């Protein structure tokens, strides 16, 4: 406590002989108030006597501790402070609380015996007043330093700084600051002994500086420690705050807790395989520590959703009643004897040897021939779930195998996705259009598909997303393809191909009447007595509107008919409708298929070829014409290089054999020849049009007509040999659809006819040839 009342105190008269109170570890400065406690006989007697007189005593700092003090002069410093006792409170035997106020410095002249307490003759020390500019500077500096000390010390009240600023006497300022700062007793005593005010100010400044350094260093250390602690605690505090906010908003914590518990329960209930369980639990553990609002939380919970919803152990019971299976297949599909028989065999083997790992069935054929719907049927016959994924255009391995979980928005591949949809681990799983799988820089999906289909590997299929193996061995995979050539060889080796080449007119009629029409009647909300479609009407649709191997477009046209009738019935215009061939154009518009072959081949120079296409084969017209010119050959109709070379070879053959064919050699000198293959917009290629081009050319130049309803296919050599070609079955079926009656085929292709339905073989007359002269003899009219 510090205070001064200089005016009042100046009036106090200091006696020459004073009682001396020893001080331990503390220095009291003039003008300062100081509370002190005294005890012991000597001190009590001293205070008693002082209180009864002028209340003045001298405080002198002892160099010894209380216990060691022997009251010898050398035990004390020489300079002390005279004080007046402002207040006294007795606190029991020989004890008292005093409040004293310093008056001035004194020096001991001599100690005097004769009292029960210490007594001395003293000399009061007066301070000379110095007030130069240096003192002023020293004071300002000291005040500001002291100000900083007050700020840095939590236990010093701010008022101290204010008081220090208000002190005008430099000596008192130095004393006051010295009395307050935290310095050793010896240091403070030194201040007390410094009578030169300038030196005292300097010395106090030194002490203050020292203390400031200590305080600042202490602060720095403290804030550093705090920093370290902060980092770890900051997050904790933030989380706590976030929790509080969420609680306030009624979300978060509890919900996520519930969610975590739900996952826990799901994992427990699911009976996961060991590895999956471990992974799920690890993820759950992660989830627990995450905040529900974070992105990682969603990633984690999505993963847990997947892993807990996959059919790890769930499977459906197989129906292995072969007779019933056969019945189901017949119910769904007309014909397809070979395919159905093979499917039944397959099921029979499964029945006798449940763990048998047969080859993968692959249904191959043009669109609309029932590949996909056969898959459905098999699932139905077996009592299994059916899942179909289309591989058309799949180029990225990740589509099959999924993306790694670290990738944002990652998902499992299509196989695992399909299984989740199936909700059973033994569905019939159709990989549709396996021939349309592409490969590029993102990795080859074929190798992933290979792993899926390989019974040696697929019991532990690894999806990148799941990251734990999934057993695919119970799945019955079926694949479909339009073309077999584009399937990766290793994949093709795995598969047992069942061909669905396409339907004849008769088969289409049966399919339409038994399946497509009833289905479309129902789909369009009609009753069977409200619509009838005559057989001739169906034929007209098949011939005039759908040129296809399968029945997809036929079904579409039938659907159009049914919609047309349905709208009439709904409007109340008609009650029922019988549709005959002549009515078709009303519903379906004008005929779309180009006119009959016979109409188009009434001039020399037009031959009918057969082409193989992925959609099941087609007929092809080749037109040749001549005009005045000089030996030029023009080819049009989007022909590929191979086909162009065939044309050139055919031309060379005709010229080389001009004499034998009865052609005037001048013909070539005087004419340009143009060969065109409609439809001009569709690209065409391959060598198999060789015989047809040659026949068209010869017909043109010799001006002989080609026989009616005759088509041909085959490659030629410059020597006039006819070489075998591919796709015979599709070509023959296409010719049959187009009403061709005679076909010329390469001799080497004779065996391919076994695949052609007997009915078709009966309708068409075949000639097998290996020599061009023979072709021309058969094809051209006399
Ligand atoms: N033999 C058949 N018997 C009955 N309907 C058939 C037959 N073949 C095909 N279909 C029907 O034709 C439509 C097209 O068949 P779809 O299986 O999609 O052909 P794909 O998969 O071979 O392209 C389906 O509605 C299907 O039921
Ligand atoms: Mg299909």
Short mmCIF file of C-alpha atoms in Angstrom, two decimals, residues 91-523:
data_model
loop_
_atom_site.label_atom_id
_atom_site.label_comp_id
_atom_site.label_asym_id
_atom_site.label_seq_id
_atom_site.Cartn_x
_atom_site.Cartn_y
_atom_site.Cartn_z
CA UNK A 91 -4.14 -9.37 18.50
CA UNK A 92 -3.69 -11.44 21.66
CA UNK A 93 -0.65 -11.74 23.97
CA UNK A 94 2.33 -9.70 22.67
CA UNK A 95 0.87 -9.41 19.20
CA UNK A 96 -0.44 -6.43 17.31
CA UNK A 97 -1.40 -5.29 13.83
CA UNK A 98 -0.01 -1.90 12.94
CA UNK A 99 -0.56 0.49 10.12
CA UNK A 100 2.46 2.77 9.86
CA UNK A 101 3.41 5.62 7.61
CA UNK A 102 6.99 6.41 6.67
CA UNK A 103 8.24 9.92 7.52
CA UNK A 104 11.88 10.20 6.58
CA UNK A 105 15.24 8.51 6.38
CA UNK A 106 17.56 8.44 9.31
CA UNK A 107 21.01 7.28 10.07
CA UNK A 108 21.98 5.52 13.33
CA UNK A 109 24.41 7.58 15.31
CA UNK A 110 24.60 5.11 18.19
CA UNK A 111 22.53 2.46 19.89
CA UNK A 112 21.53 3.29 23.46
CA UNK A 113 21.03 0.72 26.23
CA UNK A 114 18.54 0.99 29.07
CA UNK A 115 15.19 -0.06 27.63
CA UNK A 116 13.68 -3.53 27.17
CA UNK A 117 13.70 -2.77 23.43
CA UNK A 118 16.26 -1.36 21.04
CA UNK A 119 16.87 2.36 21.18
CA UNK A 120 19.17 4.62 19.19
CA UNK A 121 20.27 8.13 18.69
CA UNK A 122 19.55 9.03 15.10
CA UNK A 123 20.27 11.70 12.56
CA UNK A 124 17.38 12.56 10.27
CA UNK A 125 18.47 12.77 6.66
CA UNK A 126 16.95 15.54 4.60
CA UNK A 127 16.83 15.28 0.82
CA UNK A 128 18.05 18.20 -1.19
CA UNK A 129 15.75 19.15 -3.99
CA UNK A 130 17.09 18.53 -7.51
CA UNK A 131 14.95 19.26 -10.47
CA UNK A 132 16.90 19.43 -13.70
CA UNK A 133 15.93 18.17 -17.09
CA UNK A 134 17.74 14.88 -16.60
CA UNK A 135 15.69 14.18 -13.51
CA UNK A 136 12.57 15.00 -15.46
CA UNK A 137 13.57 12.58 -18.20
CA UNK A 138 14.42 9.93 -15.68
CA UNK A 139 11.03 10.39 -14.05
CA UNK A 140 9.08 10.18 -17.30
CA UNK A 141 10.97 7.10 -18.27
CA UNK A 142 10.41 5.51 -14.91
CA UNK A 143 6.69 6.26 -14.97
CA UNK A 144 6.26 4.65 -18.35
CA UNK A 145 8.31 1.60 -17.38
CA UNK A 146 6.31 1.28 -14.23
CA UNK A 147 3.15 1.57 -16.25
CA UNK A 148 4.20 -1.47 -18.26
CA UNK A 149 4.99 -3.38 -15.11
CA UNK A 150 1.55 -2.70 -13.74
CA UNK A 151 0.01 -3.84 -16.99
CA UNK A 152 2.02 -7.05 -17.08
CA UNK A 153 1.53 -7.98 -13.43
CA UNK A 154 -1.87 -9.40 -12.73
CA UNK A 155 -1.62 -8.64 -8.99
CA UNK A 156 -0.82 -4.90 -9.22
CA UNK A 157 -3.91 -2.69 -9.34
CA UNK A 158 -4.08 -0.24 -12.21
CA UNK A 159 -4.32 2.68 -9.72
CA UNK A 160 -0.62 2.33 -8.97
CA UNK A 161 0.23 3.56 -12.42
CA UNK A 162 -2.11 6.52 -11.99
CA UNK A 163 -0.57 7.44 -8.64
CA UNK A 164 2.96 7.17 -10.04
CA UNK A 165 2.04 9.54 -12.83
CA UNK A 166 0.70 12.07 -10.33
CA UNK A 167 3.85 12.20 -8.18
CA UNK A 168 5.93 15.31 -8.82
CA UNK A 169 8.74 14.75 -6.31
CA UNK A 170 11.46 12.64 -7.96
CA UNK A 171 12.69 11.14 -4.67
CA UNK A 172 9.20 10.10 -3.62
CA UNK A 173 8.54 8.64 -7.09
CA UNK A 174 11.69 6.54 -6.82
CA UNK A 175 10.76 5.43 -3.30
CA UNK A 176 7.22 4.58 -4.25
CA UNK A 177 8.22 2.52 -7.27
CA UNK A 178 10.95 0.83 -5.23
CA UNK A 179 8.49 -0.04 -2.49
CA UNK A 180 6.14 -1.69 -4.96
CA UNK A 181 8.36 -3.61 -7.35
CA UNK A 182 9.39 -7.11 -6.64
CA UNK A 183 13.13 -6.81 -5.78
CA UNK A 184 15.41 -8.35 -3.17
CA UNK A 185 15.52 -6.70 0.24
CA UNK A 186 19.20 -5.80 -0.20
CA UNK A 187 18.42 -4.02 -3.45
CA UNK A 188 15.62 -2.05 -1.84
CA UNK A 189 17.83 -1.17 1.12
CA UNK A 190 20.37 0.16 -1.32
CA UNK A 191 17.69 2.46 -2.74
CA UNK A 192 16.86 3.60 0.78
CA UNK A 193 20.48 4.45 1.38
CA UNK A 194 20.85 6.49 -1.81
CA UNK A 195 20.41 10.07 -0.79
CA UNK A 196 21.25 11.49 -4.24
CA UNK A 197 17.90 11.57 -6.00
CA UNK A 198 19.35 11.23 -9.50
CA UNK A 199 21.31 8.12 -8.53
CA UNK A 200 18.22 6.77 -6.76
CA UNK A 201 16.09 7.28 -9.89
CA UNK A 202 18.70 5.58 -12.02
CA UNK A 203 19.01 2.66 -9.66
CA UNK A 204 15.24 2.22 -9.44
CA UNK A 205 15.05 2.39 -13.23
CA UNK A 206 17.60 -0.40 -13.39
CA UNK A 207 15.55 -2.52 -11.02
CA UNK A 208 12.36 -1.78 -12.92
CA UNK A 209 13.99 -2.70 -16.19
CA UNK A 210 15.20 -5.93 -14.76
CA UNK A 211 11.80 -6.74 -13.41
CA UNK A 212 10.20 -5.85 -16.70
CA UNK A 213 12.47 -8.23 -18.51
CA UNK A 214 11.53 -10.98 -16.15
CA UNK A 215 7.87 -10.23 -16.52
CA UNK A 216 8.03 -10.09 -20.30
CA UNK A 217 10.03 -13.27 -20.55
CA UNK A 218 7.57 -14.91 -18.21
CA UNK A 219 4.72 -13.74 -20.35
CA UNK A 220 6.38 -15.01 -23.46
CA UNK A 221 6.97 -18.40 -21.92
CA UNK A 222 3.44 -18.49 -20.74
CA UNK A 223 1.98 -17.57 -24.08
CA UNK A 224 4.17 -20.12 -25.80
CA UNK A 225 2.98 -22.84 -23.49
CA UNK A 226 -0.51 -21.58 -24.06
CA UNK A 227 -0.03 -21.73 -27.84
CA UNK A 228 1.00 -25.35 -27.69
CA UNK A 229 -1.89 -26.20 -25.52
CA UNK A 230 -4.21 -24.14 -27.70
CA UNK A 231 -3.59 -26.13 -30.82
CA UNK A 232 -4.82 -29.35 -29.31
CA UNK A 233 -7.56 -27.73 -27.32
CA UNK A 234 -8.77 -25.35 -29.97
CA UNK A 235 -10.31 -28.12 -31.99
CA UNK A 236 -11.87 -29.55 -28.90
CA UNK A 237 -13.43 -26.24 -27.98
CA UNK A 238 -14.67 -25.70 -31.51
CA UNK A 239 -16.25 -29.13 -31.53
CA UNK A 240 -17.90 -28.45 -28.22
CA UNK A 241 -19.23 -25.20 -29.58
CA UNK A 242 -20.45 -26.87 -32.75
CA UNK A 243 -22.19 -29.49 -30.68
CA UNK A 244 -23.85 -26.79 -28.64
CA UNK A 245 -24.99 -25.01 -31.79
CA UNK A 246 -26.32 -28.23 -33.25
CA UNK A 247 -28.11 -29.06 -30.08
CA UNK A 248 -29.64 -25.62 -30.20
CA UNK A 249 -30.78 -26.33 -33.77
CA UNK A 250 -32.04 -29.74 -32.82
CA UNK A 251 -29.71 -31.73 -35.02
CA UNK A 252 -26.39 -33.54 -35.00
CA UNK A 253 -25.05 -35.50 -32.11
CA UNK A 254 -28.07 -37.54 -31.23
CA UNK A 255 -29.03 -38.26 -34.79
CA UNK A 256 -25.56 -39.38 -35.73
CA UNK A 257 -25.44 -41.47 -32.61
CA UNK A 258 -28.65 -43.13 -33.65
CA UNK A 259 -27.22 -43.68 -37.09
CA UNK A 260 -24.06 -45.21 -35.74
CA UNK A 261 -26.15 -47.50 -33.58
CA UNK A 262 -28.25 -48.46 -36.57
CA UNK A 263 -25.17 -49.44 -38.52
CA UNK A 264 -23.92 -51.34 -35.54
CA UNK A 265 -27.15 -53.28 -35.40
CA UNK A 266 -27.13 -53.87 -39.15
CA UNK A 267 -23.60 -55.21 -39.08
CA UNK A 268 -24.45 -57.47 -36.18
CA UNK A 269 -27.62 -58.74 -37.86
CA UNK A 270 -26.06 -59.26 -41.26
CA UNK A 271 -23.77 -62.21 -40.63
CA UNK A 272 -21.09 -60.78 -42.87
CA UNK A 273 -18.09 -62.81 -43.99
CA UNK A 274 -15.09 -62.32 -41.73
CA UNK A 275 -13.23 -59.87 -43.93
CA UNK A 276 -16.27 -57.79 -44.73
CA UNK A 277 -17.17 -57.63 -41.08
CA UNK A 278 -13.73 -56.41 -40.14
CA UNK A 279 -13.84 -53.73 -42.80
CA UNK A 280 -17.32 -52.67 -41.78
CA UNK A 281 -16.32 -52.38 -38.17
CA UNK A 282 -13.24 -50.41 -39.05
CA UNK A 283 -15.38 -48.02 -41.05
CA UNK A 284 -17.91 -47.78 -38.25
CA UNK A 285 -15.14 -46.91 -35.88
CA UNK A 286 -14.09 -44.15 -38.23
CA UNK A 287 -17.68 -42.96 -38.45
CA UNK A 288 -17.97 -42.67 -34.71
CA UNK A 289 -15.10 -40.27 -34.58
CA UNK A 290 -16.35 -38.15 -37.44
CA UNK A 291 -18.60 -35.21 -37.43
CA UNK A 292 -21.95 -35.84 -39.14
CA UNK A 293 -21.67 -32.65 -41.13
CA UNK A 294 -18.32 -33.57 -42.67
CA UNK A 295 -17.84 -34.94 -46.15
CA UNK A 296 -15.95 -37.92 -44.79
CA UNK A 297 -18.94 -38.87 -42.74
CA UNK A 298 -21.05 -39.23 -45.86
CA UNK A 299 -18.34 -41.25 -47.56
CA UNK A 300 -18.17 -43.53 -44.57
CA UNK A 301 -21.89 -43.96 -44.17
CA UNK A 302 -22.37 -44.59 -47.89
CA UNK A 303 -19.83 -47.35 -47.67
CA UNK A 304 -21.57 -48.86 -44.66
CA UNK A 305 -24.86 -48.68 -46.55
CA UNK A 306 -23.35 -50.67 -49.37
CA UNK A 307 -21.64 -53.26 -47.28
CA UNK A 308 -24.68 -53.87 -45.11
CA UNK A 309 -27.15 -54.07 -47.98
CA UNK A 310 -25.33 -56.54 -50.21
CA UNK A 311 -26.63 -60.11 -50.34
CA UNK A 312 -23.56 -61.73 -48.78
CA UNK A 313 -25.48 -64.78 -47.67
CA UNK A 314 -28.98 -64.32 -49.03
CA UNK A 315 -29.92 -66.62 -51.85
CA UNK A 316 -33.12 -67.89 -53.44
CA UNK A 317 -34.09 -71.54 -53.57
CA UNK A 318 -33.69 -73.06 -57.02
CA UNK A 319 -36.52 -74.78 -58.79
CA UNK A 320 -34.86 -77.79 -60.29
CA UNK A 321 -38.00 -79.36 -61.68
CA UNK A 322 -36.89 -79.85 -65.26
CA UNK A 323 -40.36 -80.42 -66.62
CA UNK A 324 -41.64 -77.26 -65.09
CA UNK A 325 -38.63 -75.36 -66.40
CA UNK A 326 -39.33 -76.60 -69.89
CA UNK A 327 -42.92 -75.48 -69.52
CA UNK A 328 -41.86 -71.98 -68.53
CA UNK A 329 -39.50 -71.70 -71.50
CA UNK A 330 -42.28 -72.82 -73.85
CA UNK A 331 -44.71 -70.41 -72.30
CA UNK A 332 -42.44 -67.47 -73.02
CA UNK A 333 -41.00 -68.34 -76.41
CA UNK A 334 -42.02 -69.90 -79.63
CA UNK A 335 -39.59 -72.20 -81.38
CA UNK A 336 -35.92 -71.73 -80.46
CA UNK A 337 -35.71 -75.49 -80.05
CA UNK A 338 -31.95 -75.68 -80.03
CA UNK A 339 -31.59 -72.95 -77.43
CA UNK A 340 -34.27 -74.34 -75.18
CA UNK A 341 -32.82 -77.83 -75.36
CA UNK A 342 -29.40 -76.54 -74.41
CA UNK A 343 -30.81 -74.57 -71.51
CA UNK A 344 -32.65 -77.60 -70.18
CA UNK A 345 -29.46 -79.66 -70.40
CA UNK A 346 -27.66 -76.99 -68.51
CA UNK A 347 -30.27 -77.02 -65.76
CA UNK A 348 -30.23 -80.80 -65.62
CA UNK A 349 -26.49 -80.81 -65.02
CA UNK A 350 -26.95 -78.23 -62.27
CA UNK A 351 -29.54 -80.43 -60.67
CA UNK A 352 -27.38 -83.52 -60.66
CA UNK A 353 -24.19 -81.72 -59.75
CA UNK A 354 -25.03 -78.51 -57.93
CA UNK A 355 -21.46 -77.25 -57.71
CA UNK A 356 -20.72 -77.90 -61.37
CA UNK A 357 -19.12 -75.01 -63.08
CA UNK A 358 -20.43 -75.14 -66.59
CA UNK A 359 -19.43 -72.80 -69.30
CA UNK A 360 -21.13 -69.43 -69.48
CA UNK A 361 -24.00 -69.39 -71.95
CA UNK A 362 -23.79 -66.77 -74.65
CA UNK A 363 -26.83 -66.04 -76.79
CA UNK A 364 -25.63 -64.73 -80.12
CA UNK A 365 -27.72 -63.30 -82.90
CA UNK A 366 -29.29 -60.24 -84.47
CA UNK A 367 -31.45 -57.86 -82.45
CA UNK A 368 -34.97 -58.91 -81.57
CA UNK A 369 -34.37 -62.63 -81.69
CA UNK A 370 -35.22 -63.17 -78.05
CA UNK A 371 -31.82 -63.18 -76.36
CA UNK A 372 -32.70 -60.91 -73.50
CA UNK A 373 -36.14 -62.34 -73.02
CA UNK A 374 -34.69 -65.87 -72.92
CA UNK A 375 -32.58 -64.76 -69.98
CA UNK A 376 -35.70 -63.58 -68.21
CA UNK A 377 -37.28 -66.90 -68.92
CA UNK A 378 -34.39 -68.88 -67.51
CA UNK A 379 -34.59 -66.89 -64.28
CA UNK A 380 -38.29 -67.54 -64.11
CA UNK A 381 -37.84 -71.23 -64.82
CA UNK A 382 -35.23 -71.52 -62.08
CA UNK A 383 -37.08 -69.31 -59.63
CA UNK A 384 -34.15 -66.92 -59.45
CA UNK A 385 -33.93 -63.17 -59.57
CA UNK A 386 -33.01 -61.67 -62.93
CA UNK A 387 -30.52 -58.87 -63.35
CA UNK A 388 -29.40 -57.46 -66.65
CA UNK A 389 -26.67 -54.96 -67.27
CA UNK A 390 -25.82 -53.62 -70.69
CA UNK A 391 -22.13 -53.60 -71.49
CA UNK A 392 -22.66 -51.64 -74.68
CA UNK A 393 -20.16 -48.81 -74.72
CA UNK A 394 -18.47 -49.76 -71.48
CA UNK A 395 -14.86 -48.66 -71.84
CA UNK A 396 -13.71 -48.13 -68.33
CA UNK A 397 -12.62 -50.96 -66.11
CA UNK A 398 -14.05 -49.01 -63.18
CA UNK A 399 -17.55 -49.52 -64.55
CA UNK A 400 -17.14 -53.20 -63.85
CA UNK A 401 -14.95 -53.02 -60.80
CA UNK A 402 -15.89 -49.70 -59.22
CA UNK A 403 -13.82 -46.76 -58.08
CA UNK A 404 -11.64 -46.71 -55.01
CA UNK A 405 -13.35 -45.33 -51.97
CA UNK A 406 -10.96 -42.42 -51.68
CA UNK A 407 -12.32 -41.03 -54.92
CA UNK A 408 -15.13 -38.57 -54.14
CA UNK A 409 -18.50 -39.87 -55.18
CA UNK A 410 -17.07 -43.33 -55.71
CA UNK A 411 -19.44 -46.25 -56.21
CA UNK A 412 -19.07 -49.99 -56.66
CA UNK A 413 -18.97 -51.34 -60.19
CA UNK A 414 -21.99 -52.59 -62.09
CA UNK A 415 -21.61 -56.18 -60.96
CA UNK A 416 -21.90 -55.28 -57.29
CA UNK A 417 -24.63 -52.75 -58.06
CA UNK A 418 -26.56 -55.47 -59.85
CA UNK A 419 -26.24 -57.81 -56.91
CA UNK A 420 -27.54 -55.20 -54.54
CA UNK A 421 -30.56 -54.79 -56.78
CA UNK A 422 -31.00 -58.55 -56.97
CA UNK A 423 -30.99 -58.86 -53.19
CA UNK A 424 -29.75 -62.38 -53.64
CA UNK A 425 -26.34 -63.81 -54.38
CA UNK A 426 -27.52 -66.33 -56.94
CA UNK A 427 -29.47 -64.38 -59.54
CA UNK A 428 -29.44 -65.01 -63.25
CA UNK A 429 -27.13 -62.21 -64.26
CA UNK A 430 -27.21 -61.19 -67.88
CA UNK A 431 -24.27 -59.32 -69.34
CA UNK A 432 -25.98 -57.89 -72.40
CA UNK A 433 -24.07 -56.90 -75.55
CA UNK A 434 -20.75 -58.27 -74.41
CA UNK A 435 -19.53 -57.77 -77.97
CA UNK A 436 -19.86 -54.00 -77.54
CA UNK A 437 -17.31 -53.71 -74.73
CA UNK A 438 -14.64 -51.25 -75.71
CA UNK A 439 -11.16 -50.73 -74.42
CA UNK A 440 -9.19 -47.54 -74.07
CA UNK A 441 -6.74 -45.74 -71.82
CA UNK A 442 -8.92 -46.25 -68.78
CA UNK A 443 -8.10 -49.91 -68.75
CA UNK A 444 -9.61 -52.90 -70.45
CA UNK A 445 -12.97 -53.87 -68.99
CA UNK A 446 -12.64 -57.28 -70.66
CA UNK A 447 -10.11 -58.48 -68.14
CA UNK A 448 -12.41 -57.50 -65.28
CA UNK A 449 -15.30 -59.27 -67.02
CA UNK A 450 -13.08 -62.27 -67.48
CA UNK A 451 -12.49 -62.37 -63.75
CA UNK A 452 -16.22 -62.10 -63.15
CA UNK A 453 -16.94 -65.05 -65.41
CA UNK A 454 -14.04 -67.24 -64.37
CA UNK A 455 -15.16 -69.88 -61.88
CA UNK A 456 -11.57 -70.21 -60.69
CA UNK A 457 -11.53 -66.56 -59.62
CA UNK A 458 -15.01 -65.28 -59.14
CA UNK A 459 -15.55 -66.72 -55.67
CA UNK A 460 -13.47 -63.79 -54.50
CA UNK A 461 -14.26 -61.02 -56.91
CA UNK A 462 -12.62 -57.81 -55.88
CA UNK A 463 -14.48 -54.60 -56.38
CA UNK A 464 -12.28 -51.54 -55.84
CA UNK A 465 -14.95 -49.79 -53.86
CA UNK A 466 -15.85 -52.65 -51.52
CA UNK A 467 -12.22 -53.52 -51.01
CA UNK A 468 -13.23 -56.91 -49.68
CA UNK A 469 -13.85 -59.96 -51.86
CA UNK A 470 -17.37 -60.86 -52.86
CA UNK A 471 -18.34 -64.39 -53.81
CA UNK A 472 -19.89 -64.51 -57.30
CA UNK A 473 -19.69 -68.27 -57.69
CA UNK A 474 -23.39 -68.83 -57.14
CA UNK A 475 -24.40 -66.32 -59.78
CA UNK A 476 -25.55 -67.75 -63.10
CA UNK A 477 -24.01 -65.51 -65.72
CA UNK A 478 -25.44 -65.34 -69.20
CA UNK A 479 -24.06 -63.15 -71.95
CA UNK A 480 -25.51 -61.90 -75.21
CA UNK A 481 -23.88 -60.67 -78.39
CA UNK A 482 -24.79 -59.64 -81.91
CA UNK A 483 -21.42 -60.52 -83.34
CA UNK A 484 -18.91 -62.98 -81.97
CA UNK A 485 -15.88 -61.58 -83.79
CA UNK A 486 -15.47 -58.53 -81.60
CA UNK A 487 -15.50 -60.43 -78.34
CA UNK A 488 -12.09 -60.70 -76.76
CA UNK A 489 -10.79 -64.21 -77.53
CA UNK A 490 -10.14 -65.12 -73.90
CA UNK A 491 -13.69 -64.13 -73.06
CA UNK A 492 -15.09 -66.06 -75.97
CA UNK A 493 -13.30 -69.18 -74.85
CA UNK A 494 -15.20 -69.08 -71.57
CA UNK A 495 -18.55 -69.09 -73.29
CA UNK A 496 -20.74 -71.65 -74.86
CA UNK A 497 -22.39 -69.93 -77.79
CA UNK A 498 -26.05 -70.59 -78.54
CA UNK A 499 -26.97 -68.98 -81.81
CA UNK A 500 -30.31 -67.34 -82.42
CA UNK A 501 -29.96 -66.59 -86.13
CA UNK A 502 -33.34 -65.02 -86.76
CA UNK A 503 -36.80 -66.11 -87.74
CA UNK A 504 -38.46 -67.13 -90.98
CA UNK A 505 -41.73 -65.61 -92.11
CA UNK A 506 -43.62 -68.58 -90.72
CA UNK A 507 -41.94 -68.35 -87.35
CA UNK A 508 -42.58 -64.63 -87.19
CA UNK A 509 -46.26 -65.21 -87.89
CA UNK A 510 -46.43 -67.77 -85.11
CA UNK A 511 -44.56 -65.54 -82.68
CA UNK A 512 -46.77 -62.60 -83.54
CA UNK A 513 -50.01 -64.51 -83.16
CA UNK A 514 -49.10 -66.40 -80.02
CA UNK A 515 -46.99 -63.90 -78.14
CA UNK A 516 -46.67 -60.42 -79.53
CA UNK A 517 -50.30 -59.68 -80.33
CA UNK A 518 -51.74 -60.95 -77.04
CA UNK A 519 -49.01 -59.09 -75.16
CA UNK A 520 -49.66 -55.82 -76.99
CA UNK A 521 -53.42 -56.16 -76.64
CA UNK A 522 -52.98 -56.38 -72.93
CA UNK A 523 -50.34 -53.65 -72.75
#
